[in-house]
Amino acid sequence: AQSVTQPDIHITVSEGASLELRCNYSYGATPYLFWYVQSPGQGLQLLLKYFSGDTLVQGIKGFEAEFKRSQSSFNLRKPSVHWSDAAEYFCAVGVYSGYSTLTFGKGTMLLVSP
Amino acid sequence: EPEVTQTPSHQVTQMGQEVILRCVPISNHLYFYWYRQILGQKVEFLVSFYNNEISEKSEIFDDQFSVERPDGSNFTLKIRSTKLEDSAMYFCASSGSSNQPQHFGDGTRLSIL
C-alpha cells in the first residue's frame, strides 16, 4: 500500500527567507503527487501536481516542487516566503487504478516569523 | 472559479443520532469523494463514488456510513448512530475524471457529544 511521510511537523521560517518542505512517498509504480495547503478553518487547496513529464513542477502562489524518483521525494519549495503562506501543507500520493484515492501525509505546519 | 461547497460548516449532534453531511460538487465533475480528518491527524480517504455507485471505500467506511447522490447536484454522506470517535472534519471532493486532481470543499466540522 502507498504511504506518504512528511518528517517535519512544524517549520518556522522568517518572512522573505526560502522554504523547503519535505515529502517522501512509498508506492510501487510511478505515483501521481500533489501538494495541498490548508489555511485555518478552510478546505484543502491544490498547490501543484505531478503526473508525468518534467520533474520540476510549478504551482500557484510561487510554489514549485521537484519529483526525484531515486529519492522517492517530492519536496515543496518557495524562494521567498510571505506571511500569508502560514498554513498547513499536505503532500499526497494518488493511486489511479480506474478510480482514484489520495493518501495524505500528516502535514507540516508552516509558521512565518516577521 | 467553480468550487465544491459543503453544508453545514459545523454540525453538533448527540451520540447515537444520525447525521447527513451535504456537498455540492463542481457541476461538470463525475467523480466524488469523502475524506475525514480527525483533529491532529492526517486526512483519510473514506469513499469514492462514480456513476451512482461506490467505486472504492476504505476500512473506515463501514456499515455505519452511506453515500448518496439524490439529485443531479448534491452528494451526501450519512452517518448512522454516531459515536464519539466520529468527531472530525469531513471533506467532500470532486474531480472531472479519475486521473484529474481532486478539488476539495471547506469541510464540515462534526462534533459528537
CSV table of C-alpha atoms in Angstrom, one decimal:
chain,number,residue,atom,x,y,z
A,1,ALA,CA,0.0,0.0,0.0
A,2,GLN,CA,1.1,3.5,-0.7
A,3,SER,CA,2.2,5.9,2.1
A,4,VAL,CA,3.4,9.4,2.5
A,5,THR,CA,5.9,10.8,5.1
A,6,GLN,CA,6.3,14.4,6.0
A,7,PRO,CA,9.1,14.3,8.5
A,8,ASP,CA,8.6,17.9,9.8
A,9,ILE,CA,5.5,18.6,11.9
A,10,HIS,CA,6.3,22.3,12.3
A,11,ILE,CA,8.6,24.6,10.5
A,12,THR,CA,9.3,28.3,11.2
A,13,VAL,CA,10.7,30.5,8.5
A,14,SER,CA,11.4,34.2,8.5
A,15,GLU,CA,9.4,36.3,6.1
A,16,GLY,CA,11.5,36.6,2.9
A,17,ALA,CA,13.5,33.5,3.5
A,18,SER,CA,13.4,30.5,1.3
A,19,LEU,CA,11.3,27.4,2.2
A,20,GLU,CA,11.6,23.7,1.6
A,21,LEU,CA,9.0,21.2,2.9
A,22,ARG,CA,9.9,17.6,2.7
A,23,CYS,CA,7.8,14.8,1.4
A,24,ASN,CA,8.7,11.1,0.9
A,25,TYR,CA,6.4,8.6,-0.6
A,26,SER,CA,6.2,4.9,-0.9
A,27,TYR,CA,4.4,3.4,-3.9
A,28,GLY,CA,5.2,0.6,-6.3
A,29,ALA,CA,4.7,2.4,-9.5
A,30,THR,CA,5.1,5.9,-10.8
A,31,PRO,CA,3.0,8.0,-8.5
A,32,TYR,CA,0.8,11.0,-9.0
A,33,LEU,CA,1.9,13.5,-6.4
A,34,PHE,CA,0.2,16.5,-5.0
A,35,TRP,CA,0.7,19.3,-2.6
A,36,TYR,CA,-2.3,20.9,-0.9
A,37,VAL,CA,-2.5,23.8,1.5
A,38,GLN,CA,-5.0,24.2,4.3
A,39,SER,CA,-5.4,27.6,6.0
A,40,PRO,CA,-7.2,27.7,9.4
A,41,GLY,CA,-10.9,26.9,9.0
A,42,GLN,CA,-10.5,26.3,5.3
A,43,GLY,CA,-10.5,23.4,3.0
A,44,LEU,CA,-7.7,21.9,1.1
A,45,GLN,CA,-6.4,24.0,-1.8
A,46,LEU,CA,-4.4,22.3,-4.6
A,47,LEU,CA,-1.0,24.0,-4.9
A,48,LEU,CA,0.5,21.8,-7.6
A,49,LYS,CA,0.6,18.3,-9.1
A,50,TYR,CA,3.0,15.9,-10.8
A,51,PHE,CA,1.6,13.3,-13.2
A,52,SER,CA,4.4,12.8,-15.6
A,53,GLY,CA,7.0,14.7,-17.7
A,54,ASP,CA,9.1,17.5,-16.3
A,55,THR,CA,10.1,16.6,-12.8
A,56,LEU,CA,10.1,20.3,-11.7
A,57,VAL,CA,6.5,21.5,-11.5
A,58,GLN,CA,5.3,25.0,-10.9
A,59,GLY,CA,2.2,25.7,-8.9
A,60,ILE,CA,0.2,28.6,-7.6
A,61,LYS,CA,1.4,31.3,-5.2
A,62,GLY,CA,5.0,30.9,-6.4
A,63,PHE,CA,5.5,27.4,-5.1
A,64,GLU,CA,7.3,24.7,-7.0
A,65,ALA,CA,8.1,21.0,-6.3
A,66,GLU,CA,10.6,18.6,-7.7
A,67,PHE,CA,10.0,14.9,-8.2
A,68,LYS,CA,13.1,12.8,-7.5
A,69,ARG,CA,12.4,9.2,-8.3
A,70,SER,CA,15.7,8.0,-6.9
A,71,GLN,CA,14.9,9.5,-3.5
A,72,SER,CA,11.2,8.9,-3.6
A,73,SER,CA,10.7,12.5,-2.8
A,74,PHE,CA,8.5,15.4,-3.8
A,75,ASN,CA,9.7,18.4,-1.8
A,76,LEU,CA,7.9,21.7,-2.0
A,77,ARG,CA,9.9,24.9,-2.3
A,78,LYS,CA,9.4,28.6,-2.4
A,79,PRO,CA,12.2,31.1,-2.8
A,80,SER,CA,10.7,33.9,-0.6
A,81,VAL,CA,8.0,33.2,2.0
A,82,HIS,CA,5.3,35.7,2.7
A,83,TRP,CA,3.4,36.0,6.0
A,84,SER,CA,0.2,34.8,4.2
A,85,ASP,CA,1.9,31.5,3.4
A,86,ALA,CA,1.5,30.4,7.1
A,87,ALA,CA,-0.7,27.4,6.9
A,88,GLU,CA,-0.6,23.6,7.0
A,89,TYR,CA,0.8,21.8,4.0
A,90,PHE,CA,-0.1,18.3,2.9
A,91,CYS,CA,1.7,16.1,0.5
A,92,ALA,CA,-0.5,13.4,-1.1
A,93,VAL,CA,0.0,10.5,-3.5
A,94,GLY,CA,-2.7,9.4,-5.9
A,95,VAL,CA,-3.4,5.9,-6.9
A,96,TYR,CA,-5.1,5.7,-10.2
A,97,SER,CA,-6.4,2.3,-10.9
A,98,GLY,CA,-9.5,3.4,-12.7
A,99,TYR,CA,-10.7,5.0,-9.6
A,100,SER,CA,-8.6,7.4,-7.7
A,101,THR,CA,-7.9,7.7,-4.0
A,102,LEU,CA,-5.5,10.1,-2.3
A,103,THR,CA,-3.2,9.1,0.6
A,104,PHE,CA,-2.1,12.1,2.6
A,105,GLY,CA,0.9,12.8,4.8
A,106,LYS,CA,0.4,14.1,8.3
A,107,GLY,CA,1.1,17.6,7.2
A,108,THR,CA,3.6,20.3,8.0
A,109,MET,CA,2.6,23.4,9.8
A,110,LEU,CA,4.4,26.4,8.5
A,111,LEU,CA,4.9,29.4,10.8
A,112,VAL,CA,6.2,32.6,9.3
A,113,SER,CA,8.1,35.0,11.7
A,114,PRO,CA,8.5,38.7,11.0
B,1,GLU,CA,-13.5,29.5,-10.3
B,2,PRO,CA,-16.0,26.7,-9.6
B,3,GLU,CA,-16.0,25.4,-6.1
B,4,VAL,CA,-17.1,22.5,-4.1
B,5,THR,CA,-19.5,23.6,-1.4
B,6,GLN,CA,-20.3,21.8,1.8
B,7,THR,CA,-23.1,22.4,4.3
B,8,PRO,CA,-23.3,22.8,7.2
B,9,SER,CA,-19.9,24.2,8.2
B,10,HIS,CA,-20.3,22.9,11.7
B,11,GLN,CA,-22.7,20.2,12.9
B,12,VAL,CA,-23.2,19.3,16.6
B,13,THR,CA,-25.0,16.0,17.3
B,14,GLN,CA,-25.8,13.8,20.2
B,15,MET,CA,-24.2,10.4,20.2
B,16,GLY,CA,-26.4,7.8,18.7
B,17,GLN,CA,-28.1,10.2,16.3
B,18,GLU,CA,-27.9,10.2,12.6
B,19,VAL,CA,-26.3,13.0,10.6
B,20,ILE,CA,-26.3,13.9,6.9
B,21,LEU,CA,-23.4,15.9,5.6
B,22,ARG,CA,-24.1,17.7,2.3
B,23,CYS,CA,-21.9,18.5,-0.6
B,24,VAL,CA,-22.4,20.2,-4.0
B,25,PRO,CA,-19.5,19.1,-6.2
B,26,ILE,CA,-18.3,21.1,-9.2
B,27,SER,CA,-21.0,20.9,-11.8
B,28,ASN,CA,-19.3,19.1,-14.6
B,29,HIS,CA,-17.4,16.7,-12.3
B,30,LEU,CA,-18.2,13.0,-12.4
B,31,TYR,CA,-16.1,11.6,-9.5
B,32,PHE,CA,-17.0,12.3,-5.9
B,33,TYR,CA,-15.2,11.6,-2.7
B,34,TRP,CA,-15.4,11.9,1.1
B,35,TYR,CA,-12.4,12.2,3.4
B,36,ARG,CA,-12.2,12.9,7.0
B,37,GLN,CA,-9.6,14.5,9.3
B,38,ILE,CA,-9.7,13.7,13.0
B,39,LEU,CA,-8.2,16.6,15.0
B,40,GLY,CA,-4.4,16.5,14.9
B,41,GLN,CA,-4.3,13.6,12.4
B,42,LYS,CA,-3.9,13.1,8.7
B,43,VAL,CA,-6.6,13.4,6.1
B,44,GLU,CA,-8.0,9.9,5.5
B,45,PHE,CA,-9.9,8.6,2.5
B,46,LEU,CA,-13.4,7.3,3.1
B,47,VAL,CA,-15.1,6.6,-0.2
B,48,SER,CA,-15.2,7.4,-3.9
B,49,PHE,CA,-18.4,7.4,-5.9
B,50,TYR,CA,-18.9,7.3,-9.7
B,51,ASN,CA,-21.8,6.5,-11.9
B,52,ASN,CA,-24.2,6.3,-9.0
B,53,GLU,CA,-22.3,3.7,-7.1
B,54,ILE,CA,-19.4,3.3,-4.7
B,55,SER,CA,-16.2,2.7,-6.6
B,56,GLU,CA,-13.9,2.3,-3.7
B,57,LYS,CA,-14.0,2.6,0.1
B,58,SER,CA,-11.6,2.4,3.0
B,59,GLU,CA,-11.8,0.2,6.1
B,60,ILE,CA,-13.2,3.2,7.9
B,61,PHE,CA,-16.3,3.2,5.7
B,62,ASP,CA,-18.2,0.5,7.4
B,63,ASP,CA,-22.0,-0.2,7.6
B,64,GLN,CA,-22.5,2.9,9.7
B,65,PHE,CA,-21.7,5.1,6.6
B,66,SER,CA,-23.6,5.5,3.4
B,67,VAL,CA,-23.4,7.9,0.4
B,68,GLU,CA,-26.0,9.1,-2.0
B,69,ARG,CA,-26.4,11.4,-4.9
B,70,PRO,CA,-30.1,12.1,-4.5
B,71,ASP,CA,-30.3,14.5,-7.4
B,72,GLY,CA,-28.1,16.0,-10.1
B,73,SER,CA,-26.2,18.3,-7.8
B,74,ASN,CA,-25.9,17.0,-4.3
B,75,PHE,CA,-23.7,14.3,-2.8
B,76,THR,CA,-24.4,13.3,0.7
B,77,LEU,CA,-22.6,11.3,3.5
B,78,LYS,CA,-24.9,9.8,6.1
B,79,ILE,CA,-23.6,8.5,9.4
B,80,ARG,CA,-26.0,6.4,11.3
B,81,SER,CA,-25.9,6.0,15.1
B,82,THR,CA,-22.9,8.4,15.6
B,83,LYS,CA,-20.1,7.7,18.0
B,84,LEU,CA,-17.8,10.0,19.8
B,85,GLU,CA,-15.0,8.9,17.6
B,86,ASP,CA,-16.8,10.1,14.5
B,87,SER,CA,-16.0,13.7,15.6
B,88,ALA,CA,-13.8,15.0,12.8
B,89,MET,CA,-13.7,17.4,9.9
B,90,TYR,CA,-15.3,15.8,6.8
B,91,PHE,CA,-14.2,16.9,3.4
B,92,CYS,CA,-16.0,16.4,0.1
B,93,ALA,CA,-14.0,16.4,-3.1
B,94,SER,CA,-14.8,16.1,-6.8
B,95,SER,CA,-12.8,15.6,-10.0
B,96,GLY,CA,-13.6,15.6,-13.7
B,97,SER,CA,-12.1,12.2,-14.2
B,98,SER,CA,-10.3,9.6,-12.2
B,99,ASN,CA,-6.9,10.9,-13.2
B,100,GLN,CA,-7.5,14.6,-12.6
B,101,PRO,CA,-6.8,16.4,-9.4
B,102,GLN,CA,-9.5,16.4,-6.7
B,103,HIS,CA,-11.0,19.7,-5.7
B,104,PHE,CA,-12.0,20.0,-2.0
B,105,GLY,CA,-14.7,21.8,-0.2
B,106,ASP,CA,-14.1,23.7,3.0
B,107,GLY,CA,-15.3,20.8,5.1
B,108,THR,CA,-17.9,20.2,7.8
B,109,ARG,CA,-16.8,20.0,11.3
B,110,LEU,CA,-18.8,17.3,13.0
B,111,SER,CA,-18.9,17.3,16.8
B,112,ILE,CA,-20.5,14.3,18.6
B,113,LEU,CA,-21.5,15.0,22.2
